[in-house]
PDB file of C-alpha atoms in Angstrom:
ATOM      1  CA  MET A   1     -23.896 -23.372   2.526  1.00 91.00           C
ATOM      2  CA  GLU A   2     -20.356 -24.710   1.568  1.00 96.00           C
ATOM      3  CA  ASP A   3     -17.224 -22.338   3.511  1.00 97.00           C
ATOM      4  CA  LEU A   4     -15.255 -20.035   1.876  1.00 98.00           C
ATOM      5  CA  ILE A   5     -11.915 -21.492   2.860  1.00 98.00           C
ATOM      6  CA  ILE A   6      -8.785 -19.802   0.416  1.00 98.00           C
ATOM      7  CA  GLU A   7      -4.849 -21.050   1.359  1.00 97.00           C
ATOM      8  CA  GLY A   8      -2.974 -18.016   1.163  1.00 96.00           C
ATOM      9  CA  SER A   9       0.503 -17.813   0.775  1.00 94.00           C
ATOM     10  CA  HIS A  10       3.070 -14.835  -0.138  1.00 90.00           C
ATOM     11  CA  LYS A  11       5.183 -14.888  -3.360  1.00 89.00           C
ATOM     12  CA  ASN A  12       4.920 -11.777  -5.625  1.00 87.00           C
ATOM     13  CA  TYR A  13       1.498 -10.659  -3.900  1.00 92.00           C
ATOM     14  CA  PHE A  14       0.685 -10.997  -0.797  1.00 95.00           C
ATOM     15  CA  ILE A  15      -2.970 -14.094  -0.410  1.00 97.00           C
ATOM     16  CA  PRO A  16      -4.346 -13.670   2.906  1.00 98.00           C
ATOM     17  CA  SER A  17      -5.575 -16.901   4.032  1.00 98.00           C
ATOM     18  CA  VAL A  18      -9.698 -16.868   4.453  1.00 98.00           C
ATOM     19  CA  ASN A  19     -11.806 -19.640   6.547  1.00 98.00           C
ATOM     20  CA  PHE A  20     -15.367 -18.619   6.563  1.00 98.00           C
ATOM     21  CA  ASN A  21     -17.581 -21.330   8.508  1.00 98.00           C
ATOM     22  CA  SER A  22     -20.867 -21.406   7.828  1.00 97.00           C
ATOM     23  CA  LYS A  23     -21.371 -23.595  10.758  1.00 97.00           C
ATOM     24  CA  THR A  24     -19.993 -21.727  13.108  1.00 97.00           C
ATOM     25  CA  GLY A  25     -20.561 -18.664  11.768  1.00 97.00           C
ATOM     26  CA  ILE A  26     -16.671 -18.167  13.104  1.00 98.00           C
ATOM     27  CA  CYS A  27     -15.247 -16.581   9.747  1.00 98.00           C
ATOM     28  CA  GLU A  28     -11.494 -15.388   9.649  1.00 98.00           C
ATOM     29  CA  LEU A  29      -9.117 -13.392   7.735  1.00 98.00           C
ATOM     30  CA  SER A  30      -5.113 -13.379   8.274  1.00 98.00           C
ATOM     31  CA  GLY A  31      -1.711 -12.988   6.773  1.00 97.00           C
ATOM     32  CA  GLU A  32      -1.058 -10.223   4.800  1.00 96.00           C
ATOM     33  CA  SER A  33      -3.705  -8.737   1.910  1.00 97.00           C
ATOM     34  CA  PHE A  34      -1.421  -7.221  -1.374  1.00 95.00           C
ATOM     35  CA  LEU A  35      -3.262  -8.519  -4.217  1.00 94.00           C
ATOM     36  CA  GLU A  36      -3.307  -8.204  -7.486  1.00 89.00           C
ATOM     37  CA  ASP A  37      -6.454  -7.222  -8.906  1.00 92.00           C
ATOM     38  CA  THR A  38      -7.670  -6.886  -5.172  1.00 93.00           C
ATOM     39  CA  VAL A  39     -11.612  -5.848  -6.185  1.00 93.00           C
ATOM     40  CA  GLU A  40     -11.952  -9.166  -7.740  1.00 95.00           C
ATOM     41  CA  PHE A  41     -10.697 -11.021  -4.551  1.00 97.00           C
ATOM     42  CA  TYR A  42     -12.643  -9.280  -2.395  1.00 97.00           C
ATOM     43  CA  LYS A  43     -15.349 -10.384  -4.109  1.00 97.00           C
ATOM     44  CA  PRO A  44     -16.420 -13.765  -2.637  1.00 98.00           C
ATOM     45  CA  LEU A  45     -16.128 -12.776   0.499  1.00 98.00           C
ATOM     46  CA  ILE A  46     -18.292 -10.479   0.613  1.00 98.00           C
ATOM     47  CA  SER A  47     -21.128 -12.505  -1.823  1.00 97.00           C
ATOM     48  CA  TRP A  48     -20.209 -15.886   0.763  1.00 98.00           C
ATOM     49  CA  LEU A  49     -21.763 -13.290   3.442  1.00 98.00           C
ATOM     50  CA  GLU A  50     -24.442 -11.703   1.899  1.00 97.00           C
ATOM     51  CA  GLN A  51     -25.494 -15.382   1.714  1.00 97.00           C
ATOM     52  CA  TYR A  52     -25.328 -16.555   4.864  1.00 97.00           C
ATOM     53  CA  ILE A  53     -26.937 -12.574   6.477  1.00 97.00           C
ATOM     54  CA  ASP A  54     -29.643 -13.871   4.011  1.00 95.00           C
ATOM     55  CA  GLY A  55     -29.733 -17.222   4.434  1.00 93.00           C
ATOM     56  CA  VAL A  56     -27.867 -18.804   7.335  1.00 91.00           C
ATOM     57  CA  LYS A  57     -29.537 -16.104   9.626  1.00 93.00           C
ATOM     58  CA  ASN A  58     -27.520 -17.180  12.930  1.00 97.00           C
ATOM     59  CA  PRO A  59     -24.567 -15.779  14.437  1.00 97.00           C
ATOM     60  CA  ILE A  60     -21.373 -14.360  13.508  1.00 98.00           C
ATOM     61  CA  ALA A  61     -17.802 -14.022  14.509  1.00 98.00           C
ATOM     62  CA  PHE A  62     -15.279 -12.223  12.903  1.00 98.00           C
ATOM     63  CA  ILE A  63     -11.768 -12.600  13.599  1.00 98.00           C
ATOM     64  CA  ILE A  64      -8.933 -10.383  11.544  1.00 98.00           C
ATOM     65  CA  LYS A  65      -5.799 -11.138  12.269  1.00 98.00           C
ATOM     66  CA  LEU A  66      -4.746  -8.702   9.359  1.00 97.00           C
ATOM     67  CA  THR A  67      -0.196  -7.967   9.499  1.00 95.00           C
ATOM     68  CA  TYR A  68      -0.432  -6.244   6.338  1.00 96.00           C
ATOM     69  CA  PHE A  69      -2.483  -4.520   4.097  1.00 97.00           C
ATOM     70  CA  ASN A  70      -2.419  -1.861   1.219  1.00 95.00           C
ATOM     71  CA  THR A  71      -4.596   0.941   0.305  1.00 94.00           C
ATOM     72  CA  SER A  72      -6.736  -1.056  -1.915  1.00 91.00           C
ATOM     73  CA  THR A  73      -7.760  -3.830   0.614  1.00 95.00           C
ATOM     74  CA  SER A  74      -8.139  -1.586   3.159  1.00 95.00           C
ATOM     75  CA  ARG A  75     -10.927  -0.353   0.461  1.00 94.00           C
ATOM     76  CA  CYS A  76     -12.360  -3.700   0.763  1.00 95.00           C
ATOM     77  CA  ILE A  77     -12.365  -4.631   4.574  1.00 97.00           C
ATOM     78  CA  LEU A  78     -14.683  -1.629   4.722  1.00 96.00           C
ATOM     79  CA  ASP A  79     -16.898  -2.931   2.962  1.00 96.00           C
ATOM     80  CA  LEU A  80     -16.889  -5.947   4.676  1.00 98.00           C
ATOM     81  CA  LEU A  81     -17.015  -4.312   7.412  1.00 98.00           C
ATOM     82  CA  ASN A  82     -19.969  -2.233   6.847  1.00 97.00           C
ATOM     83  CA  ILE A  83     -22.725  -5.620   5.696  1.00 98.00           C
ATOM     84  CA  LEU A  84     -21.643  -6.736   9.438  1.00 98.00           C
ATOM     85  CA  LYS A  85     -22.918  -3.142  10.631  1.00 98.00           C
ATOM     86  CA  ASP A  86     -25.909  -3.760   8.541  1.00 97.00           C
ATOM     87  CA  TYR A  87     -26.427  -7.204   9.633  1.00 98.00           C
ATOM     88  CA  GLU A  88     -25.892  -5.934  13.300  1.00 97.00           C
ATOM     89  CA  ASP A  89     -28.391  -2.945  13.203  1.00 97.00           C
ATOM     90  CA  GLU A  90     -31.590  -5.742  11.909  1.00 96.00           C
ATOM     91  CA  ASN A  91     -30.501  -7.265  15.212  1.00 96.00           C
ATOM     92  CA  GLY A  92     -27.888  -9.825  13.711  1.00 97.00           C
ATOM     93  CA  GLU A  93     -24.655 -11.032  16.265  1.00 97.00           C
ATOM     94  CA  VAL A  94     -21.803  -9.825  15.017  1.00 98.00           C
ATOM     95  CA  VAL A  95     -18.438  -9.447  16.844  1.00 98.00           C
ATOM     96  CA  VAL A  96     -15.491  -8.680  15.474  1.00 98.00           C
ATOM     97  CA  ASN A  97     -11.937  -9.250  16.870  1.00 98.00           C
ATOM     98  CA  TRP A  98      -8.521  -7.762  15.417  1.00 98.00           C
ATOM     99  CA  HIS A  99      -5.913  -8.717  16.340  1.00 98.00           C
ATOM    100  CA  TYR A 100      -2.696  -7.156  15.783  1.00 97.00           C
ATOM    101  CA  ASP A 101       0.616  -6.654  17.178  1.00 96.00           C
ATOM    102  CA  GLU A 102       1.010  -4.423  20.282  1.00 95.00           C
ATOM    103  CA  ASN A 103       3.829  -2.376  18.431  1.00 93.00           C
ATOM    104  CA  ASP A 104       2.199  -1.435  15.524  1.00 95.00           C
ATOM    105  CA  SER A 105       0.600   1.653  16.509  1.00 95.00           C
ATOM    106  CA  ASP A 106      -0.057   2.676  12.291  1.00 96.00           C
ATOM    107  CA  MET A 107      -2.273  -1.092  12.439  1.00 97.00           C
ATOM    108  CA  GLU A 108      -4.249   0.840  16.136  1.00 97.00           C
ATOM    109  CA  GLU A 109      -4.830   3.882  14.384  1.00 97.00           C
ATOM    110  CA  ASP A 110      -6.679   2.243  11.782  1.00 97.00           C
ATOM    111  CA  ILE A 111      -8.351  -0.457  13.661  1.00 98.00           C
ATOM    112  CA  GLU A 112      -9.908   3.644  15.403  1.00 97.00           C
ATOM    113  CA  ASP A 113     -10.314   4.458  12.136  1.00 97.00           C
ATOM    114  CA  TYR A 114     -12.664   1.097  11.028  1.00 98.00           C
ATOM    115  CA  ILE A 115     -13.966   1.797  14.013  1.00 98.00           C
ATOM    116  CA  ILE A 116     -15.789   5.359  13.659  1.00 97.00           C
ATOM    117  CA  ASP A 117     -15.634   4.942  10.053  1.00 96.00           C
ATOM    118  CA  THR A 118     -18.782   2.146  10.580  1.00 97.00           C
ATOM    119  CA  GLY A 119     -19.492   2.026  14.106  1.00 97.00           C
ATOM    120  CA  LEU A 120     -19.080  -1.664  14.861  1.00 97.00           C
ATOM    121  CA  ASP A 121     -18.175  -2.046  18.104  1.00 96.00           C
ATOM    122  CA  ILE A 122     -13.980  -3.977  16.949  1.00 98.00           C
ATOM    123  CA  ASN A 123     -12.745  -5.523  19.822  1.00 98.00           C
ATOM    124  CA  LEU A 124      -8.839  -4.806  19.384  1.00 98.00           C
ATOM    125  CA  ILE A 125      -6.724  -7.651  20.373  1.00 98.00           C
ATOM    126  CA  PRO A 126      -3.066  -6.746  20.763  1.00 97.00           C
ATOM    127  CA  PHE A 127      -0.416 -10.077  20.984  1.00 94.00           C
TER     128      PHE A 127
ATOM    129  CA  MET B   1      24.146   0.591 -35.772  1.00 45.00           C
ATOM    130  CA  ALA B   2      26.907   1.324 -38.740  1.00 49.00           C
ATOM    131  CA  SER B   3      30.013   1.586 -37.859  1.00 50.00           C
ATOM    132  CA  ASN B   4      30.880   5.005 -37.841  1.00 51.00           C
ATOM    133  CA  GLU B   5      27.525   6.730 -35.986  1.00 57.00           C
ATOM    134  CA  LYS B   6      28.532   7.122 -32.753  1.00 56.00           C
ATOM    135  CA  ASN B   7      26.981   5.129 -30.083  1.00 62.00           C
ATOM    136  CA  PRO B   8      25.437   7.491 -26.962  1.00 64.00           C
ATOM    137  CA  MET B   9      25.398   5.216 -24.780  1.00 67.00           C
ATOM    138  CA  THR B  10      30.127   5.171 -25.049  1.00 68.00           C
ATOM    139  CA  ASN B  11      29.145   9.167 -23.061  1.00 71.00           C
ATOM    140  CA  PHE B  12      28.502   7.216 -20.354  1.00 77.00           C
ATOM    141  CA  ASN B  13      30.292   6.872 -17.358  1.00 83.00           C
ATOM    142  CA  LEU B  14      29.698   4.565 -15.586  1.00 82.00           C
ATOM    143  CA  TYR B  15      31.807   4.931 -13.059  1.00 84.00           C
ATOM    144  CA  LYS B  16      30.374   9.333 -12.377  1.00 81.00           C
ATOM    145  CA  TYR B  17      27.234   7.374 -12.777  1.00 79.00           C
ATOM    146  CA  TYR B  18      28.259   4.979  -9.608  1.00 81.00           C
ATOM    147  CA  ILE B  19      29.868   7.427  -7.539  1.00 79.00           C
ATOM    148  CA  SER B  20      27.478   9.804  -7.589  1.00 77.00           C
ATOM    149  CA  PHE B  21      25.455   7.830  -5.215  1.00 77.00           C
ATOM    150  CA  ASN B  22      26.991   8.982  -1.768  1.00 75.00           C
ATOM    151  CA  HIS B  23      27.905   5.411   0.249  1.00 72.00           C
ATOM    152  CA  ASP B  24      23.807   7.130   2.169  1.00 88.00           C
ATOM    153  CA  VAL B  25      22.661   5.500  -0.509  1.00 91.00           C
ATOM    154  CA  GLN B  26      20.832   1.499   0.283  1.00 90.00           C
ATOM    155  CA  LEU B  27      19.554   0.702  -2.808  1.00 91.00           C
ATOM    156  CA  SER B  28      18.502   2.088  -5.970  1.00 92.00           C
ATOM    157  CA  TYR B  29      16.617   1.261  -8.616  1.00 94.00           C
ATOM    158  CA  LYS B  30      15.769   1.911 -12.230  1.00 93.00           C
ATOM    159  CA  GLY B  31      13.205   0.705 -14.694  1.00 94.00           C
ATOM    160  CA  PRO B  32      10.100  -1.136 -15.107  1.00 93.00           C
ATOM    161  CA  ILE B  33       8.429  -1.484 -11.550  1.00 93.00           C
ATOM    162  CA  ASP B  34       6.301  -4.384 -12.147  1.00 90.00           C
ATOM    163  CA  GLU B  35       5.191  -7.276  -9.408  1.00 89.00           C
ATOM    164  CA  HIS B  36       8.340  -9.545  -9.323  1.00 90.00           C
ATOM    165  CA  ILE B  37      10.537  -5.975  -8.876  1.00 92.00           C
ATOM    166  CA  LEU B  38       8.148  -4.973  -5.862  1.00 92.00           C
ATOM    167  CA  SER B  39       8.841  -8.965  -4.033  1.00 91.00           C
ATOM    168  CA  VAL B  40      12.933  -8.491  -4.636  1.00 93.00           C
ATOM    169  CA  ILE B  41      12.943  -4.803  -3.325  1.00 94.00           C
ATOM    170  CA  SER B  42      10.575  -5.588  -0.626  1.00 92.00           C
ATOM    171  CA  LYS B  43      12.647  -8.742   0.379  1.00 92.00           C
ATOM    172  CA  TYR B  44      15.315  -6.721   0.465  1.00 91.00           C
ATOM    173  CA  ILE B  45      14.243  -3.254   2.734  1.00 92.00           C
ATOM    174  CA  GLU B  46      13.476  -6.358   4.958  1.00 90.00           C
ATOM    175  CA  VAL B  47      16.750  -7.532   5.008  1.00 91.00           C
ATOM    176  CA  ILE B  48      18.753  -4.557   4.956  1.00 88.00           C
ATOM    177  CA  LEU B  49      16.323  -3.297   7.912  1.00 90.00           C
ATOM    178  CA  ARG B  50      16.452  -6.234   9.722  1.00 90.00           C
ATOM    179  CA  LYS B  51      17.756  -4.859  12.858  1.00 90.00           C
ATOM    180  CA  ASN B  52      14.676  -1.826  13.286  1.00 91.00           C
ATOM    181  CA  PRO B  53      11.804  -3.795  12.150  1.00 91.00           C
ATOM    182  CA  ILE B  54       9.495  -0.611  13.475  1.00 93.00           C
ATOM    183  CA  ALA B  55      10.828   1.499  10.566  1.00 94.00           C
ATOM    184  CA  SER B  56      11.191  -2.173   8.103  1.00 94.00           C
ATOM    185  CA  ARG B  57       6.985  -2.328   8.463  1.00 94.00           C
ATOM    186  CA  LYS B  58       6.711   1.150   7.808  1.00 96.00           C
ATOM    187  CA  ILE B  59       9.105   2.171   5.147  1.00 96.00           C
ATOM    188  CA  PHE B  60       7.761  -1.320   2.949  1.00 95.00           C
ATOM    189  CA  LYS B  61       4.443  -0.168   3.088  1.00 96.00           C
ATOM    190  CA  ILE B  62       5.780   3.020   1.914  1.00 97.00           C
ATOM    191  CA  PHE B  63       7.545   1.855  -0.520  1.00 96.00           C
ATOM    192  CA  ILE B  64       4.855  -0.354  -1.518  1.00 95.00           C
ATOM    193  CA  GLU B  65       1.555   2.135  -2.409  1.00 95.00           C
ATOM    194  CA  LEU B  66       4.728   4.564  -3.972  1.00 96.00           C
ATOM    195  CA  ALA B  67       6.273   1.846  -6.338  1.00 94.00           C
ATOM    196  CA  GLN B  68       2.566   1.013  -7.510  1.00 91.00           C
ATOM    197  CA  ASN B  69       1.695   4.271  -7.921  1.00 91.00           C
ATOM    198  CA  ILE B  70       4.786   3.601 -10.613  1.00 93.00           C
ATOM    199  CA  SER B  71       3.849   1.303 -11.824  1.00 89.00           C
ATOM    200  CA  TYR B  72       0.312   2.350 -12.704  1.00 87.00           C
ATOM    201  CA  TYR B  73       0.622   6.205 -13.256  1.00 87.00           C
ATOM    202  CA  SER B  74       4.850   7.171 -14.670  1.00 91.00           C
ATOM    203  CA  ALA B  75       3.956   8.273 -17.938  1.00 93.00           C
ATOM    204  CA  GLU B  76       6.834   6.526 -19.013  1.00 93.00           C
ATOM    205  CA  LYS B  77       5.529   2.909 -20.234  1.00 91.00           C
ATOM    206  CA  ASN B  78       7.817  -0.298 -20.504  1.00 86.00           C
ATOM    207  CA  ILE B  79       6.336  -3.514 -22.562  1.00 82.00           C
ATOM    208  CA  LEU B  80       7.059  -6.252 -20.730  1.00 75.00           C
ATOM    209  CA  THR B  81       5.817 -10.531 -21.096  1.00 71.00           C
ATOM    210  CA  ASN B  82       2.037 -10.571 -22.278  1.00 71.00           C
ATOM    211  CA  ASP B  83       1.902  -6.876 -23.687  1.00 75.00           C
ATOM    212  CA  LYS B  84       1.125  -5.625 -20.366  1.00 80.00           C
ATOM    213  CA  GLU B  85       2.240  -2.180 -20.051  1.00 85.00           C
ATOM    214  CA  ILE B  86       4.186  -1.098 -16.474  1.00 90.00           C
ATOM    215  CA  GLY B  87       5.480   1.517 -15.329  1.00 94.00           C
ATOM    216  CA  SER B  88       9.082   2.817 -15.083  1.00 95.00           C
ATOM    217  CA  GLY B  89      11.076   4.954 -12.314  1.00 96.00           C
ATOM    218  CA  THR B  90      13.224   4.940  -9.434  1.00 96.00           C
ATOM    219  CA  ILE B  91      13.440   4.552  -6.017  1.00 95.00           C
ATOM    220  CA  VAL B  92      16.219   5.117  -3.599  1.00 94.00           C
ATOM    221  CA  LEU B  93      16.608   3.838   0.034  1.00 94.00           C
ATOM    222  CA  GLY B  94      18.661   6.074   1.531  1.00 93.00           C
ATOM    223  CA  GLU B  95      19.802   6.311   5.355  1.00 92.00           C
ATOM    224  CA  LEU B  96      20.827   8.695   7.684  1.00 91.00           C
ATOM    225  CA  ASP B  97      22.336   8.386  11.041  1.00 91.00           C
ATOM    226  CA  GLU B  98      18.751   9.374  12.771  1.00 93.00           C
ATOM    227  CA  PHE B  99      16.320   8.474   9.923  1.00 93.00           C
ATOM    228  CA  TYR B 100      15.814   6.538   6.819  1.00 94.00           C
ATOM    229  CA  THR B 101      14.856   8.449   3.422  1.00 94.00           C
ATOM    230  CA  PHE B 102      12.637   6.891   0.848  1.00 95.00           C
ATOM    231  CA  THR B 103      12.625   8.391  -2.865  1.00 95.00           C
ATOM    232  CA  THR B 104      11.075   7.923  -5.588  1.00 96.00           C
ATOM    233  CA  GLY B 105      10.367   9.428  -9.119  1.00 96.00           C
ATOM    234  CA  ASN B 106       8.987   9.671 -12.654  1.00 96.00           C
ATOM    235  CA  MET B 107       7.551  11.121 -15.650  1.00 96.00           C
ATOM    236  CA  VAL B 108       4.349  12.856 -15.632  1.00 95.00           C
ATOM    237  CA  ARG B 109       2.913  14.556 -18.027  1.00 94.00           C
ATOM    238  CA  ASP B 110       2.768  18.065 -17.230  1.00 94.00           C
ATOM    239  CA  LYS B 111      -1.525  18.103 -17.646  1.00 91.00           C
ATOM    240  CA  ASP B 112      -1.112  16.197 -14.754  1.00 90.00           C
ATOM    241  CA  ILE B 113       0.974  17.677 -12.438  1.00 92.00           C
ATOM    242  CA  ILE B 114      -1.396  20.306 -10.827  1.00 92.00           C
ATOM    243  CA  PRO B 115      -4.066  18.218  -8.868  1.00 90.00           C
ATOM    244  CA  ILE B 116      -0.499  15.732  -7.573  1.00 91.00           C
ATOM    245  CA  ILE B 117       0.541  19.034  -5.707  1.00 93.00           C
ATOM    246  CA  GLU B 118      -2.337  20.372  -4.872  1.00 93.00           C
ATOM    247  CA  LYS B 119      -3.301  16.817  -2.976  1.00 93.00           C
ATOM    248  CA  CYS B 120       0.469  16.835  -1.710  1.00 95.00           C
ATOM    249  CA  GLU B 121      -0.199  20.293  -0.626  1.00 96.00           C
ATOM    250  CA  TYR B 122      -2.969  19.441   1.125  1.00 96.00           C
ATOM    251  CA  ILE B 123      -1.434  16.136   3.079  1.00 96.00           C
ATOM    252  CA  ASN B 124       0.816  18.644   4.791  1.00 97.00           C
ATOM    253  CA  SER B 125      -1.719  21.184   5.753  1.00 98.00           C
ATOM    254  CA  LEU B 126      -3.307  18.695   7.799  1.00 98.00           C
ATOM    255  CA  ASP B 127      -2.464  17.334  11.544  1.00 97.00           C
ATOM    256  CA  ARG B 128      -2.828  14.171  12.036  1.00 97.00           C
ATOM    257  CA  ASP B 129      -5.673  14.400  13.578  1.00 97.00           C
ATOM    258  CA  ALA B 130      -7.273  15.735  10.603  1.00 98.00           C
ATOM    259  CA  LEU B 131      -5.290  13.236   7.527  1.00 97.00           C
ATOM    260  CA  ARG B 132      -7.005  10.115   9.069  1.00 97.00           C
ATOM    261  CA  LYS B 133     -11.009  12.266   8.336  1.00 97.00           C
ATOM    262  CA  TYR B 134      -9.212  12.641   5.566  1.00 96.00           C
ATOM    263  CA  LYS B 135      -8.355   9.326   4.773  1.00 96.00           C
ATOM    264  CA  ARG B 136     -12.048   7.757   5.578  1.00 95.00           C
ATOM    265  CA  GLU B 137     -13.635  10.340   3.903  1.00 95.00           C
ATOM    266  CA  GLN B 138     -11.907   9.558   0.609  1.00 93.00           C
ATOM    267  CA  ARG B 139     -12.299   5.488   0.919  1.00 92.00           C
ATOM    268  CA  LYS B 140     -15.447   5.771   1.084  1.00 90.00           C
ATOM    269  CA  LYS B 141     -15.658   7.297  -2.305  1.00 87.00           C
ATOM    270  CA  PRO B 142     -15.885   4.611  -5.008  1.00 78.00           C
ATOM    271  CA  SER B 143     -12.461   2.621  -6.172  1.00 71.00           C
ATOM    272  CA  GLY B 144     -10.524   3.948  -9.383  1.00 66.00           C
ATOM    273  CA  PRO B 145      -9.646   2.260 -11.742  1.00 63.00           C
ATOM    274  CA  LYS B 146      -7.301   0.225 -11.029  1.00 62.00           C
ATOM    275  CA  GLY B 147      -9.043  -0.584  -7.924  1.00 57.00           C
ATOM    276  CA  GLY B 148      -6.889   2.522  -6.041  1.00 62.00           C
ATOM    277  CA  ALA B 149      -8.577   3.643  -2.957  1.00 54.00           C
ATOM    278  CA  HIS B 150      -7.394   7.276  -3.935  1.00 76.00           C
ATOM    279  CA  ILE B 151      -5.470   6.819  -0.449  1.00 91.00           C
ATOM    280  CA  GLY B 152      -2.460   6.336  -1.277  1.00 93.00           C
ATOM    281  CA  LEU B 153      -0.054   9.162  -0.204  1.00 95.00           C
ATOM    282  CA  ILE B 154      -2.613   9.924   2.490  1.00 96.00           C
ATOM    283  CA  GLN B 155      -1.359   6.636   3.406  1.00 97.00           C
ATOM    284  CA  VAL B 156       2.814   7.559   2.731  1.00 97.00           C
ATOM    285  CA  ALA B 157       2.245  10.990   4.939  1.00 97.00           C
ATOM    286  CA  LEU B 158       0.611   8.833   7.658  1.00 97.00           C
ATOM    287  CA  THR B 159       3.301   5.713   7.667  1.00 97.00           C
ATOM    288  CA  SER B 160       6.043   8.380   7.401  1.00 97.00           C
ATOM    289  CA  ALA B 161       4.522  10.699  10.027  1.00 96.00           C
ATOM    290  CA  ASN B 162       6.549  13.302   8.426  1.00 96.00           C
ATOM    291  CA  PRO B 163       6.007  15.432   5.570  1.00 96.00           C
ATOM    292  CA  LEU B 164       6.177  14.467   1.732  1.00 97.00           C
ATOM    293  CA  ASP B 165       8.550  16.410   0.178  1.00 96.00           C
ATOM    294  CA  VAL B 166       7.312  17.092  -3.548  1.00 95.00           C
ATOM    295  CA  GLU B 167       9.843  17.385  -6.541  1.00 95.00           C
ATOM    296  CA  ILE B 168       8.726  18.900  -9.751  1.00 95.00           C
ATOM    297  CA  THR B 169      11.699  19.183 -13.085  1.00 95.00           C
ATOM    298  CA  SER B 170      10.299  20.572 -15.816  1.00 94.00           C
ATOM    299  CA  ILE B 171      12.077  18.270 -19.045  1.00 93.00           C
ATOM    300  CA  ASP B 172      10.368  19.907 -22.140  1.00 93.00           C
ATOM    301  CA  ASP B 173       6.163  20.235 -23.344  1.00 93.00           C
ATOM    302  CA  GLU B 174       4.827  17.281 -22.245  1.00 94.00           C
ATOM    303  CA  PHE B 175       7.042  16.062 -19.587  1.00 95.00           C
ATOM    304  CA  SER B 176       8.341  16.876 -16.162  1.00 96.00           C
ATOM    305  CA  PHE B 177       9.498  14.554 -13.719  1.00 96.00           C
ATOM    306  CA  PHE B 178       7.764  14.241  -9.971  1.00 96.00           C
ATOM    307  CA  SER B 179       9.540  12.975  -6.853  1.00 96.00           C
ATOM    308  CA  ILE B 180       8.665  12.773  -4.209  1.00 96.00           C
ATOM    309  CA  ALA B 181      10.536  11.893  -0.215  1.00 96.00           C
ATOM    310  CA  VAL B 182       9.955  10.863   2.720  1.00 96.00           C
ATOM    311  CA  LYS B 183      11.273   9.748   6.991  1.00 96.00           C
ATOM    312  CA  VAL B 184      11.157   7.030   8.482  1.00 96.00           C
ATOM    313  CA  LEU B 185      13.038   7.898  11.971  1.00 95.00           C
ATOM    314  CA  LYS B 186      15.401   5.104  12.767  1.00 91.00           C
ATOM    315  CA  GLU B 187      13.740   5.449  16.755  1.00 78.00           C
ATOM    316  CA  ILE B 188      10.134   5.707  16.786  1.00 65.00           C
TER     317      ILE B 188
END
């Protein structure tokens, strides 16, 4: 299975960096997410995870280092996390680490809301 | 235009327009809101609020959600490049002693007013925990036609940590002007 790598950019729209590694199971989403077509951008990330879970079946370490995302992105993140939760419920090994700026209390609340929403144990890691 | 026709713009006094903004106004824009405008204004917000990074981040987040609402939903459309329709509206960033104000306005069809007002009133009636719960509930619903998450206004209220100040001005049988103002405290 191939890795999924997208180089992020900060132009008119903000494209997050994506590095999903099929050998290590380390999947990182970082930068900022504000896109022209959010659903279209996140589709390949969702299918990559589904394919990995169906085929590779190894542990996943999901690392989020987003400093900004808009509300349409927030739905897509929920979709990704729900896939991870389903995998965990089927005895897949899942760790989610979410790095955030310690001065950003709005982000901290956002992460807490994802924990409530998904039932995943998300590790909050302030920097 | 025939020379004997009066150009309505000659009645427009630019100086009166200019002084109608007091010195509290840091930025104002009227016109179509596409991704270029979004980008330029968001960079400008970053520059003028550099001394206050927490408020700056909040204003930026609020700006993106409200400006995208105008771009998608304003009843006043402009056709720019590629025959793409872009919503028009107006944006004002103000600075007072204790807080920043961020206001956006755009035309809406009269038939769309009641649901917007009801949504804003409902948001204003909730405390922070209830508002977070409402956001989580709405986010679980299928996305809107533009990939929207139905949670832009909820997020704006959460980010500003203040009520949404909403005003409707009736224009005619078909249209009204909808404006929404939020405050962001300087010291958080």
